[in-house]
Coordinates of C-alpha atoms in Angstrom, one line a residue:
Chain A
M1 CA 5.5 -11.1 -29.8
S2 CA 5.3 -7.4 -29.8
L3 CA 2.0 -4.9 -30.3
N4 CA 1.4 -3.2 -33.5
Q5 CA -1.4 -0.9 -34.0
E6 CA -4.0 -3.3 -34.5
G7 CA -3.0 -5.0 -31.9
V8 CA -3.0 -1.9 -29.6
G9 CA -6.6 -0.9 -31.0
R10 CA -8.3 -4.9 -30.2
I11 CA -6.9 -4.6 -26.4
A12 CA -8.0 -1.0 -25.6
R13 CA -11.3 -2.3 -27.4
L14 CA -11.0 -5.2 -24.6
A15 CA -10.4 -3.1 -21.4
R16 CA -13.0 -1.0 -22.7
I17 CA -10.5 2.6 -23.1
E18 CA -11.5 4.7 -25.5
L19 CA -7.4 5.6 -27.1
S20 CA -6.6 8.6 -29.4
A21 CA -4.0 8.2 -32.9
A22 CA -1.5 10.1 -31.0
E23 CA -3.0 7.8 -27.1
S24 CA -2.4 4.3 -29.4
L25 CA 1.0 5.0 -30.2
A26 CA 2.0 6.0 -27.6
T27 CA 0.9 3.4 -25.4
Q28 CA 2.0 1.0 -28.0
D29 CA 6.3 2.0 -27.7
Q30 CA 4.9 1.3 -23.9
L31 CA 3.7 -1.3 -23.7
N32 CA 6.1 -2.9 -26.2
G33 CA 8.9 -2.2 -23.9
I34 CA 6.6 -4.0 -20.9
L35 CA 6.5 -7.4 -23.2
G36 CA 9.7 -7.3 -23.2
F37 CA 10.5 -6.9 -19.6
I38 CA 8.3 -9.2 -18.7
A39 CA 9.3 -11.9 -22.1
R40 CA 11.7 -12.7 -19.6
L41 CA 9.8 -15.4 -17.6
Q42 CA 9.4 -17.1 -20.6
A43 CA 13.3 -18.3 -20.5
V44 CA 12.7 -20.2 -16.9
D45 CA 11.5 -24.3 -17.0
T46 CA 8.5 -24.4 -14.6
T47 CA 7.0 -27.8 -16.3
A48 CA 6.1 -29.2 -13.1
I49 CA 5.6 -26.8 -11.3
E50 CA 2.2 -25.2 -9.9
P51 CA 0.9 -22.4 -10.1
M52 CA 0.7 -20.2 -7.2
A53 CA -2.4 -17.8 -7.7
H54 CA -3.0 -17.4 -3.7
A55 CA 0.1 -16.6 -1.2
I56 CA -1.0 -18.2 1.8
G57 CA -2.6 -21.5 0.7
V58 CA -6.3 -21.1 2.5
V59 CA -9.4 -22.9 1.3
Q60 CA -12.3 -20.9 0.5
R61 CA -14.4 -21.0 3.7
L62 CA -17.7 -21.7 3.3
R63 CA -21.8 -20.1 5.1
P64 CA -24.5 -20.8 5.3
D65 CA -26.9 -19.3 2.5
L66 CA -29.0 -17.0 4.9
V67 CA -29.8 -13.7 4.2
T68 CA -27.6 -11.0 6.7
E69 CA -27.3 -8.1 4.6
T70 CA -29.7 -5.5 5.2
D71 CA -31.3 -3.0 2.5
R72 CA -29.0 -0.8 2.0
R73 CA -30.4 0.4 -1.9
A74 CA -31.0 4.1 -1.0
D75 CA -27.2 4.2 0.2
F76 CA -25.1 2.8 -2.2
Q77 CA -27.0 4.4 -5.9
A78 CA -27.0 8.0 -4.1
V79 CA -23.5 8.3 -5.8
A80 CA -24.7 6.6 -8.8
P81 CA -23.5 9.3 -11.4
E82 CA -27.6 9.0 -12.3
V83 CA -30.2 7.1 -11.3
E84 CA -34.6 6.9 -11.6
G85 CA -36.7 5.6 -9.5
S86 CA -34.4 2.9 -7.6
L87 CA -32.6 2.5 -11.4
Y88 CA -29.4 3.2 -12.4
L89 CA -29.7 5.1 -16.2
V90 CA -27.5 4.4 -18.9
P91 CA -27.6 4.1 -22.6
K92 CA -31.0 2.3 -24.4
V93 CA -29.5 -0.9 -25.1
I94 CA -33.1 -2.4 -26.9
E95 CA -34.5 -0.6 -29.6
Chain B
M1 CA 4.3 16.7 21.4
I2 CA 4.5 16.2 17.4
N3 CA 7.1 13.9 18.0
A4 CA 6.3 11.8 21.7
S5 CA 6.2 8.4 20.5
L6 CA 2.4 6.6 20.1
K7 CA 2.8 5.4 23.5
E8 CA 3.7 8.4 25.0
L9 CA 0.9 10.2 23.5
S10 CA -1.3 7.7 25.0
A11 CA 0.6 8.8 28.5
A12 CA -0.5 12.2 28.1
L13 CA -3.1 11.7 27.3
A14 CA -4.1 9.2 30.6
Q15 CA -2.8 11.8 32.8
R16 CA -5.0 14.4 31.0
K17 CA -1.5 16.5 30.2
I18 CA -3.1 16.7 26.5
S19 CA -6.3 15.8 25.3
A20 CA -7.6 14.9 21.9
V21 CA -9.8 18.1 20.9
E22 CA -5.6 19.9 22.0
L23 CA -3.5 16.9 20.3
A24 CA -6.2 17.2 17.6
T25 CA -5.3 20.7 16.8
L26 CA -1.8 20.4 17.4
F27 CA -2.4 18.9 13.8
L28 CA -4.7 20.4 11.7
D29 CA -2.9 23.4 12.2
R30 CA 0.9 21.7 10.7
M31 CA -1.5 20.9 8.1
E32 CA -3.4 23.8 7.0
R33 CA 0.0 25.1 7.2
L34 CA 2.3 22.9 5.4
N35 CA -0.2 20.1 3.8
P36 CA -0.4 23.1 0.9
T37 CA 3.5 23.5 0.2
L38 CA 3.6 18.6 0.7
N39 CA 0.0 18.3 -0.4
A40 CA 0.4 14.9 0.8
F41 CA -3.9 15.2 1.9
I42 CA -6.1 15.5 -0.5
T43 CA -9.2 15.9 2.1
T44 CA -9.6 17.4 5.2
D45 CA -12.1 18.3 7.5
R46 CA -11.8 19.9 10.9
D47 CA -15.1 20.3 12.4
K48 CA -14.7 16.3 11.8
T49 CA -11.8 15.6 13.2
L50 CA -12.4 17.5 15.9
A51 CA -15.8 16.0 16.1
Q52 CA -14.4 12.3 16.5
A53 CA -12.0 14.3 19.9
R54 CA -14.3 15.5 21.1
C55 CA -15.9 12.1 21.1
A56 CA -12.9 10.7 22.2
D57 CA -12.1 13.3 25.6
E58 CA -16.2 12.5 26.4
I59 CA -14.7 8.6 26.4
R60 CA -12.0 9.2 28.6
K61 CA -14.2 11.5 30.6
V62 CA -17.1 8.8 31.0
G63 CA -14.8 6.6 32.6
A64 CA -15.7 3.2 34.0
G65 CA -18.8 1.8 34.3
D66 CA -20.1 3.2 31.4
T67 CA -21.0 1.2 28.0
A68 CA -17.6 2.8 26.7
A69 CA -15.4 1.7 29.4
S70 CA -12.7 -0.2 27.2
L71 CA -12.3 2.2 24.7
S72 CA -11.5 4.7 27.9
D73 CA -8.8 2.0 28.2
T74 CA -7.6 1.6 24.5
P75 CA -3.9 3.0 24.7
L76 CA -5.0 4.3 21.1
N77 CA -8.0 5.8 22.1
G78 CA -8.0 9.9 22.1
I79 CA -4.9 9.9 19.2
P80 CA -5.7 10.9 15.8
L81 CA -3.7 8.6 12.7
A82 CA -4.1 9.1 9.3
H83 CA -5.5 7.6 6.8
K84 CA -4.4 6.4 2.5
D85 CA -7.5 7.6 0.4
I86 CA -7.9 4.2 -0.8
F87 CA -9.9 3.5 2.3
C88 CA -13.5 3.0 2.2
T89 CA -14.3 6.2 5.3
Q90 CA -18.3 6.9 5.5
G91 CA -18.2 10.5 4.8
W92 CA -15.5 11.3 3.6
R93 CA -14.9 11.6 0.2
T94 CA -12.5 8.5 -0.7
T95 CA -10.9 9.2 -4.0
C96 CA -8.2 6.6 -4.3
G97 CA -6.1 9.2 -6.0
S98 CA -8.2 9.0 -9.0
K99 CA -9.8 11.7 -10.9
M100 CA -12.9 8.1 -11.2
L101 CA -13.5 8.8 -7.4
A102 CA -13.2 12.3 -7.2
N103 CA -16.2 13.2 -5.6
F104 CA -17.4 10.0 -4.2
V105 CA -18.4 9.1 -0.4
S106 CA -18.7 5.3 0.1
P107 CA -21.0 4.6 2.6
Y108 CA -19.4 2.4 4.3
D109 CA -16.2 2.4 6.6
A110 CA -13.5 -0.3 4.9
H111 CA -12.9 -3.3 8.5
V112 CA -9.5 -0.8 9.2
V113 CA -11.5 2.3 9.6
E114 CA -13.7 0.7 11.5
R115 CA -11.2 -0.8 13.5
F116 CA -9.3 2.6 14.5
A117 CA -12.4 3.9 15.3
A118 CA -13.8 1.1 17.5
A119 CA -9.9 1.5 19.6
G120 CA -10.7 5.4 19.7
M121 CA -8.2 7.0 17.0
V122 CA -9.1 10.6 15.6
T123 CA -8.7 10.4 11.7
L124 CA -7.3 13.8 10.8
G125 CA -7.6 13.3 7.1
K126 CA -7.7 11.3 4.2
L127 CA -3.5 11.1 1.8
N128 CA -2.7 10.9 -1.5
M129 CA -1.6 7.9 -3.0
D130 CA -0.4 7.1 -6.5
E131 CA -3.7 6.4 -8.6
F132 CA -5.5 2.6 -7.6
A133 CA -2.2 2.8 -5.6
M134 CA 0.1 2.1 -9.2
G135 CA 3.2 3.7 -8.9
S136 CA 6.3 4.3 -7.0
S137 CA 6.6 8.4 -7.1
N138 CA 3.5 9.7 -6.0
E139 CA 4.1 10.9 -9.3
T140 CA 0.4 9.3 -11.0
S141 CA -2.3 10.5 -8.6
F142 CA -5.3 12.8 -10.2
F143 CA -4.2 15.5 -7.0
G144 CA -1.0 16.6 -7.9
P145 CA 2.6 14.8 -6.3
V146 CA 3.4 14.8 -3.0
K147 CA 6.5 17.0 -1.9
N148 CA 9.2 14.5 -0.1
P149 CA 9.8 16.8 3.4
W150 CA 13.5 16.5 3.7
D151 CA 14.4 17.7 -0.4
V152 CA 10.4 18.7 -2.3
S153 CA 12.2 18.7 -5.2
R154 CA 11.8 14.9 -4.6
V155 CA 9.8 12.3 -4.8
P156 CA 8.2 10.4 -1.1
G157 CA 8.1 7.0 -2.8
G158 CA 4.9 5.3 -3.9
S159 CA 2.2 4.9 -3.6
S160 CA 1.6 5.1 0.2
G161 CA 3.8 8.0 -0.4
G162 CA 1.3 11.0 1.0
S163 CA 1.1 9.1 4.3
A164 CA 5.0 9.2 4.0
A165 CA 5.0 12.9 3.5
A166 CA 2.2 13.4 6.3
I167 CA 4.3 11.6 9.6
A168 CA 7.6 12.8 8.5
A169 CA 6.7 16.3 8.5
R170 CA 5.3 15.9 12.1
L171 CA 1.5 16.3 10.4
A172 CA 0.0 13.2 11.7
P173 CA 2.0 11.4 14.5
A174 CA 0.6 7.1 12.1
A175 CA -1.1 5.9 9.2
T176 CA -2.1 3.1 8.2
G177 CA -1.1 2.6 4.4
T178 CA -1.2 -0.1 1.9
D179 CA 1.5 -2.6 0.0
T180 CA 1.2 -4.6 -3.3
G181 CA 4.4 -4.6 -4.2
G182 CA 6.2 -2.7 -1.5
S183 CA 4.2 0.6 -1.1
I184 CA 4.1 1.3 2.6
R185 CA 8.4 0.2 2.6
Q186 CA 8.9 1.6 -0.7
P187 CA 8.2 5.4 1.0
A188 CA 9.0 4.6 4.8
A189 CA 12.4 4.2 3.5
L190 CA 12.5 7.4 1.2
C191 CA 10.9 9.6 4.1
G192 CA 13.1 7.6 7.2
L193 CA 10.4 6.4 9.0
T194 CA 8.7 2.8 10.0
G195 CA 6.4 0.9 8.4
L196 CA 5.0 -3.3 7.3
K197 CA 3.2 -4.9 5.8
P198 CA 2.3 -8.0 7.5
T199 CA 1.5 -11.5 6.1
Y200 CA -0.9 -11.5 3.9
G201 CA -4.8 -12.2 4.9
V202 CA -3.6 -10.7 8.4
V203 CA -5.7 -7.5 7.8
S204 CA -9.4 -7.3 6.4
R205 CA -9.3 -5.7 2.5
Y206 CA -12.3 -5.6 3.5
G207 CA -13.6 -1.8 2.3
M208 CA -10.5 -1.4 0.3
I209 CA -10.1 -0.2 -2.8
A210 CA -8.3 -3.2 -4.9
F211 CA -5.5 -3.1 -6.9
A212 CA -4.2 -6.3 -6.9
S213 CA -6.1 -8.6 -4.8
S214 CA -3.7 -12.1 -4.1
L215 CA -1.0 -9.4 -3.3
D216 CA -2.7 -5.9 -1.3
Q217 CA -2.3 -6.1 2.2
A218 CA -2.9 -3.2 4.9
G219 CA -0.6 -2.2 7.6
P220 CA 1.0 0.2 9.4
M221 CA 3.1 3.2 9.1
A222 CA 4.8 5.5 11.9
K223 CA 8.1 7.2 13.1
S224 CA 8.9 3.6 14.8
A225 CA 8.8 -0.2 15.1
E226 CA 6.6 0.3 18.2
D227 CA 4.1 2.4 17.3
C228 CA 3.3 -0.2 14.8
A229 CA 2.9 -3.1 16.8
L230 CA 0.3 -0.5 18.2
M231 CA -1.0 0.5 15.5
L232 CA -1.3 -3.8 14.2
T233 CA -2.4 -4.6 17.1
A234 CA -5.2 -2.5 16.2
M235 CA -5.9 -3.5 12.9
A236 CA -4.8 -7.4 11.8
G237 CA -7.5 -10.0 12.9
F238 CA -10.3 -11.9 11.3
D239 CA -13.0 -10.4 8.7
T240 CA -16.2 -12.3 7.9
R241 CA -16.6 -9.9 4.8
D242 CA -13.3 -10.2 3.5
S243 CA -12.9 -13.7 1.6
T244 CA -8.9 -14.2 2.7
S245 CA -9.0 -12.8 6.2
L246 CA -7.1 -15.2 8.3
E247 CA -8.7 -16.8 11.0
R248 CA -6.5 -16.6 13.6
P249 CA -5.5 -16.0 17.0
A250 CA -5.3 -12.0 18.0
E251 CA -2.3 -11.0 18.8
D252 CA -0.5 -8.4 20.7
Y253 CA 2.4 -7.5 17.9
S254 CA 4.3 -5.3 21.0
R255 CA 5.1 -8.6 23.2
H256 CA 7.9 -9.3 22.6
L257 CA 9.4 -6.0 21.6
N258 CA 11.8 -6.0 24.4
Q259 CA 13.4 -9.3 24.2
P260 CA 16.9 -8.9 23.5
L261 CA 18.8 -10.2 19.8
T262 CA 21.7 -12.1 21.5
G263 CA 21.3 -15.3 18.8
L264 CA 19.7 -13.9 16.2
K265 CA 20.5 -15.6 12.6
I266 CA 20.2 -12.7 10.1
G267 CA 20.2 -14.2 6.2
L268 CA 21.9 -11.6 3.3
P269 CA 21.1 -12.2 -0.1
K270 CA 23.5 -12.0 -2.0
E271 CA 21.3 -11.3 -5.0
F272 CA 20.4 -8.3 -2.8
F273 CA 23.9 -7.0 -2.7
G274 CA 25.0 -7.3 -6.2
D275 CA 25.2 -5.0 -8.2
G276 CA 22.2 -2.3 -8.9
M277 CA 22.4 -0.8 -5.4
D278 CA 23.5 3.4 -4.7
T279 CA 26.6 3.0 -2.7
D280 CA 25.1 5.6 -0.2
V281 CA 22.3 3.0 0.3
R282 CA 25.3 0.2 0.9
A283 CA 27.3 1.5 3.5
A284 CA 23.3 2.6 4.8
V285 CA 22.5 -1.4 5.7
E286 CA 26.2 -2.3 5.7
A287 CA 26.7 -0.2 8.8
A288 CA 23.2 -1.2 9.9
L289 CA 23.8 -4.6 9.7
A290 CA 27.4 -4.2 12.3
E291 CA 25.2 -2.3 14.6
Y292 CA 23.5 -5.5 14.9
R293 CA 25.9 -7.5 15.5
K294 CA 26.7 -5.1 18.3
L295 CA 23.5 -6.8 19.9
G296 CA 24.2 -9.6 19.1
A297 CA 22.9 -10.7 15.8
T298 CA 24.9 -12.8 13.4
T299 CA 25.2 -12.6 9.4
V300 CA 25.2 -15.3 7.0
E301 CA 24.9 -15.1 3.6
V302 CA 21.3 -16.8 1.8
S303 CA 20.4 -16.8 -2.2
L304 CA 16.9 -15.9 -3.4
P305 CA 18.2 -17.0 -7.2
H306 CA 15.0 -16.6 -8.1
S307 CA 14.6 -12.9 -6.9
E308 CA 15.8 -11.2 -10.6
L309 CA 12.8 -12.5 -11.9
S310 CA 10.1 -10.7 -9.1
V311 CA 9.4 -7.3 -10.6
P312 CA 9.0 -9.4 -14.5
A313 CA 6.5 -12.0 -12.6
Y314 CA 5.2 -8.9 -11.1
Y315 CA 4.3 -6.8 -13.6
V316 CA 2.4 -9.5 -15.2
I317 CA -0.4 -10.7 -11.7
A318 CA -0.5 -7.5 -10.4
P319 CA -1.8 -5.3 -13.7
A320 CA -3.8 -8.9 -14.5
E321 CA -5.7 -8.9 -11.1
A322 CA -6.0 -4.9 -12.1
S323 CA -7.7 -5.1 -15.2
S324 CA -10.7 -7.7 -13.7
N325 CA -11.2 -5.4 -10.4
L326 CA -10.9 -2.1 -11.9
S327 CA -13.4 -2.9 -14.5
R328 CA -15.9 -2.3 -12.1
F329 CA -15.7 1.4 -13.2
D330 CA -18.0 1.6 -15.7
G331 CA -19.6 5.1 -14.7
V332 CA -22.9 3.3 -13.8
R333 CA -23.6 2.6 -10.1
Y334 CA -20.7 5.1 -8.6
G335 CA -17.7 7.2 -9.5
Y336 CA -17.4 9.8 -12.6
R337 CA -19.0 9.2 -15.8
A338 CA -18.1 10.9 -18.8
P339 CA -20.4 13.7 -20.0
D340 CA -21.2 12.4 -24.2
Y341 CA -21.5 9.0 -25.4
G342 CA -23.4 7.1 -27.6
D343 CA -24.3 3.5 -26.8
L344 CA -23.4 1.7 -24.1
A345 CA -20.3 0.5 -24.4
D346 CA -18.9 3.7 -26.0
M347 CA -20.2 5.6 -22.4
Y348 CA -18.1 3.0 -20.8
S349 CA -15.1 3.5 -23.1
K350 CA -15.3 7.1 -22.9
T351 CA -15.8 7.2 -18.8
R352 CA -12.6 4.9 -18.9
A353 CA -10.4 7.3 -21.6
Q354 CA -11.3 10.8 -19.1
G355 CA -11.0 8.8 -15.4
F356 CA -8.5 7.2 -15.0
G357 CA -5.3 8.4 -16.1
A358 CA -2.0 6.9 -18.1
E359 CA 0.0 4.6 -15.3
V360 CA -4.2 3.0 -15.3
K361 CA -4.2 2.6 -18.6
R362 CA -1.5 1.1 -19.4
R363 CA -1.5 -1.7 -16.9
I364 CA -5.0 -2.3 -17.4
L365 CA -4.8 -2.1 -21.1
I366 CA -1.1 -4.9 -20.0
G367 CA -3.4 -7.2 -17.8
T368 CA -6.2 -7.1 -21.2
Y369 CA -3.3 -8.6 -23.8
V370 CA -1.7 -10.6 -20.9
L371 CA -5.4 -12.7 -19.8
S372 CA -6.3 -12.1 -22.9
H373 CA -6.7 -15.1 -25.6
G374 CA -3.6 -17.1 -27.0
Y375 CA -1.1 -14.6 -23.9
Y376 CA -2.7 -16.7 -20.9
D377 CA -1.0 -19.3 -20.3
A378 CA 2.6 -17.8 -21.6
Y379 CA 2.0 -14.9 -19.6
Y380 CA -0.3 -15.3 -16.7
L381 CA 0.0 -19.4 -16.0
K382 CA 4.2 -18.7 -16.6
A383 CA 4.4 -15.7 -14.0
Q384 CA 2.1 -17.3 -11.0
K385 CA 4.3 -21.3 -11.4
I386 CA 7.4 -18.6 -10.8
R387 CA 5.9 -16.9 -8.3
R388 CA 6.0 -20.1 -6.8
L389 CA 9.6 -20.4 -6.8
I390 CA 9.9 -17.0 -5.4
A391 CA 8.3 -18.2 -3.0
A392 CA 10.1 -22.2 -2.1
D393 CA 13.1 -19.6 -2.6
F394 CA 12.1 -17.7 0.8
T395 CA 11.3 -21.1 2.4
E396 CA 14.5 -22.1 2.1
A397 CA 16.4 -19.1 3.0
F398 CA 14.4 -19.0 6.1
T399 CA 16.6 -23.1 6.9
Q400 CA 19.7 -20.5 7.5
C401 CA 17.9 -17.5 9.5
D402 CA 15.4 -15.8 11.4
V403 CA 15.1 -12.8 9.7
I404 CA 16.3 -11.7 6.3
M405 CA 17.4 -8.5 5.6
G406 CA 18.6 -5.9 2.6
P407 CA 18.0 -2.8 1.5
T408 CA 14.4 -1.5 0.8
S409 CA 15.1 0.9 -2.6
P410 CA 18.3 0.8 -4.6
S411 CA 18.3 4.3 -4.0
V412 CA 16.9 7.2 -1.9
A413 CA 14.5 9.3 -3.5
F414 CA 15.0 10.8 -7.4
A415 CA 14.1 13.9 -8.2
F416 CA 10.6 14.4 -10.2
G417 CA 10.2 12.9 -13.6
A418 CA 13.8 10.8 -13.6
K419 CA 11.5 8.5 -14.0
N420 CA 9.0 9.3 -16.2
A421 CA 10.2 8.6 -19.9
D422 CA 10.1 5.3 -19.3
P423 CA 7.7 2.3 -17.0
V424 CA 9.8 -0.5 -17.3
Q425 CA 12.4 2.1 -15.3
M426 CA 9.5 2.9 -12.7
Y427 CA 9.4 -1.1 -12.1
L428 CA 12.8 -1.2 -10.8
S429 CA 12.7 1.0 -8.2
D430 CA 10.9 -2.0 -6.3
I431 CA 12.8 -4.4 -7.1
Y432 CA 14.0 -5.2 -3.5
T433 CA 10.5 -5.2 -2.2
I434 CA 8.5 -6.9 -4.8
S435 CA 9.1 -10.4 -3.7
T436 CA 7.9 -10.6 0.2
N437 CA 4.3 -9.2 -1.5
L438 CA 4.6 -12.5 -4.0
A439 CA 4.7 -14.7 -1.1
G440 CA 2.4 -13.6 0.7
L441 CA 5.2 -12.7 3.7
P442 CA 5.8 -9.7 5.9
G443 CA 8.2 -7.2 5.4
M444 CA 9.2 -3.8 7.3
S445 CA 11.0 -1.0 6.6
L446 CA 13.1 1.0 8.9
P447 CA 15.2 4.1 8.9
C448 CA 18.8 3.1 8.8
G449 CA 20.7 6.2 8.3
F450 CA 21.2 8.9 5.0
G451 CA 23.1 9.2 1.5
N452 CA 23.9 12.6 1.5
A453 CA 27.3 12.3 -0.6
Q454 CA 26.2 13.7 -4.0
L455 CA 22.8 15.7 -2.6
P456 CA 22.4 19.2 -1.6
N457 CA 20.5 17.3 1.2
P458 CA 20.7 14.0 3.1
M459 CA 18.1 12.1 2.1
P460 CA 17.3 8.8 4.5
V461 CA 17.9 5.3 3.6
G462 CA 15.5 2.2 4.7
L463 CA 16.9 -1.1 5.9
Q464 CA 13.8 -3.6 4.8
I465 CA 12.9 -6.5 7.5
I466 CA 11.6 -9.8 5.7
G467 CA 9.9 -12.4 8.2
R468 CA 8.3 -15.7 8.1
W469 CA 4.5 -15.8 7.4
F470 CA 3.6 -14.3 10.2
D471 CA 6.1 -13.6 12.8
E472 CA 5.5 -10.0 12.5
A473 CA 6.3 -9.9 16.5
R474 CA 9.7 -11.0 16.3
M475 CA 10.1 -8.5 13.1
L476 CA 9.4 -5.8 15.5
N477 CA 11.2 -6.7 18.3
V478 CA 14.5 -7.2 15.9
A479 CA 13.8 -3.5 14.5
H480 CA 13.0 -1.7 17.9
Q481 CA 16.3 -3.6 18.9
Y482 CA 17.9 -1.5 16.8
Q483 CA 15.6 1.9 17.6
Q484 CA 16.7 0.9 20.9
V485 CA 20.9 2.4 20.4
T486 CA 19.7 4.8 17.5
D487 CA 17.8 7.5 16.7
W488 CA 17.4 7.6 12.9
H489 CA 13.8 6.9 13.3
M490 CA 13.0 10.1 15.1
R491 CA 15.2 12.5 12.8
M492 CA 13.4 15.2 11.3
P493 CA 13.4 17.1 8.0
E494 CA 15.0 20.4 8.5
G495 CA 12.1 22.6 7.0
M496 CA 9.5 21.3 8.5
A497 CA 9.7 22.4 12.4

């Protein structure tokens, strides 16, 4: 399952990371090296094994559906790249 | 004073032999002198540190009867420590070693930071680290590599390399670290320190910037096991803000320190003692085991048959979780935003291309691939199943022994650039530590000698102890007893006097 340039481009688009042509070529080699390394997992028979998502098998806690946090919008927006009128500014998405 | 244990510092403060301000000044002055060589700190602020120290002195002066009376009695009040820059700290920059967060000042404190502040500890600054904790050598930080104080041409280990270098050079008596695949234990080994990764869920991850959420765990780094026990007692505890934090009664992790080791059964995994370990490392680990036998322990061979799969399983699971966690860095709510872009998708792509370094991008891309349509079952689900096999190996091994021991790292600290050309070779640096993260077990590293056969400078070797789930107090006892009869943990790099 080795990656070609088209595959690298598809993953980069999914990951929202722009790669230059030179970066894309270098990335292809490195990713294929890593994929080759992790391919050894395929040799193990795991048919009857349950996947283990977390190390300690605890049940998710629930809490009452109540507002517990105070409004700290100003604090959080103070670290944003661009804010106007308490809104985060991004490029226009609807013409 | 720079070599004193936390207990000794605490006693000196309680007896008014030194004030918190004087103590902080001592370390700040060393930092000013030595950090330009080591690059262990990313952010320091003398005024903020001294303000905290004055506050600690005031609390001690006021004493009983005041609302702060309980603080004056805490053993850590007035003792300085430094935080890995992965922990959010209100009022201080929190960069996570990345250009993406180079100017980020968190509006809140991480749980761990709150805990130490509540105990009266004084923050010396924020410590350098591999970008987003991704690395085994501290060469991936946007702020440049950290140098190993034992030999500045060598790496300090990663990703908590700044924490390790700072303590080894006595720029701080203790520090916080995080361990996703060995990032406390491996740099502790490479810099001659003691470091503990607790059982997953024992220390809250709230405010600790997430890398791989099911593996990340915060822990203490210090000179000795006794110091780590004091720190862990302050760090651990239930936190409703972390859904994986475990509700357990508070523990005093120092409670077993002085128990003798007679009858202790040490398991030695045959897979850890095969090929791949350097001769110097093997000799130091064997000598440590001989010392343990003298202390009354017995050793038994155990097997962890799936351990060879731990690194490939980790490099599926960790990047998968990282690709999800790091999706939040999009240039909208905090952090870096590319200066020039077109539409929204272009802004995301350029921001992430410019804000992340090469290793972070590599892992996000691998994570995106293994989670993508058609590959999820083959990679991610498969790795999660193998993770269960790895955890089951430990359960079986612990039917025959109380703790497991082996090397922490296959080699002593390597030279800068030695493993940069091949990511897989770098990933194998953590071959002995990763399986405990996958299983959620506690693991620690303590100094057990030096490797110096072919090196210009002797470099520290780490002995790893792996315990049963929640067995931190016993592991600290096992490490402390060894440190009572050896002095490897008290050695200091010559050039750092």
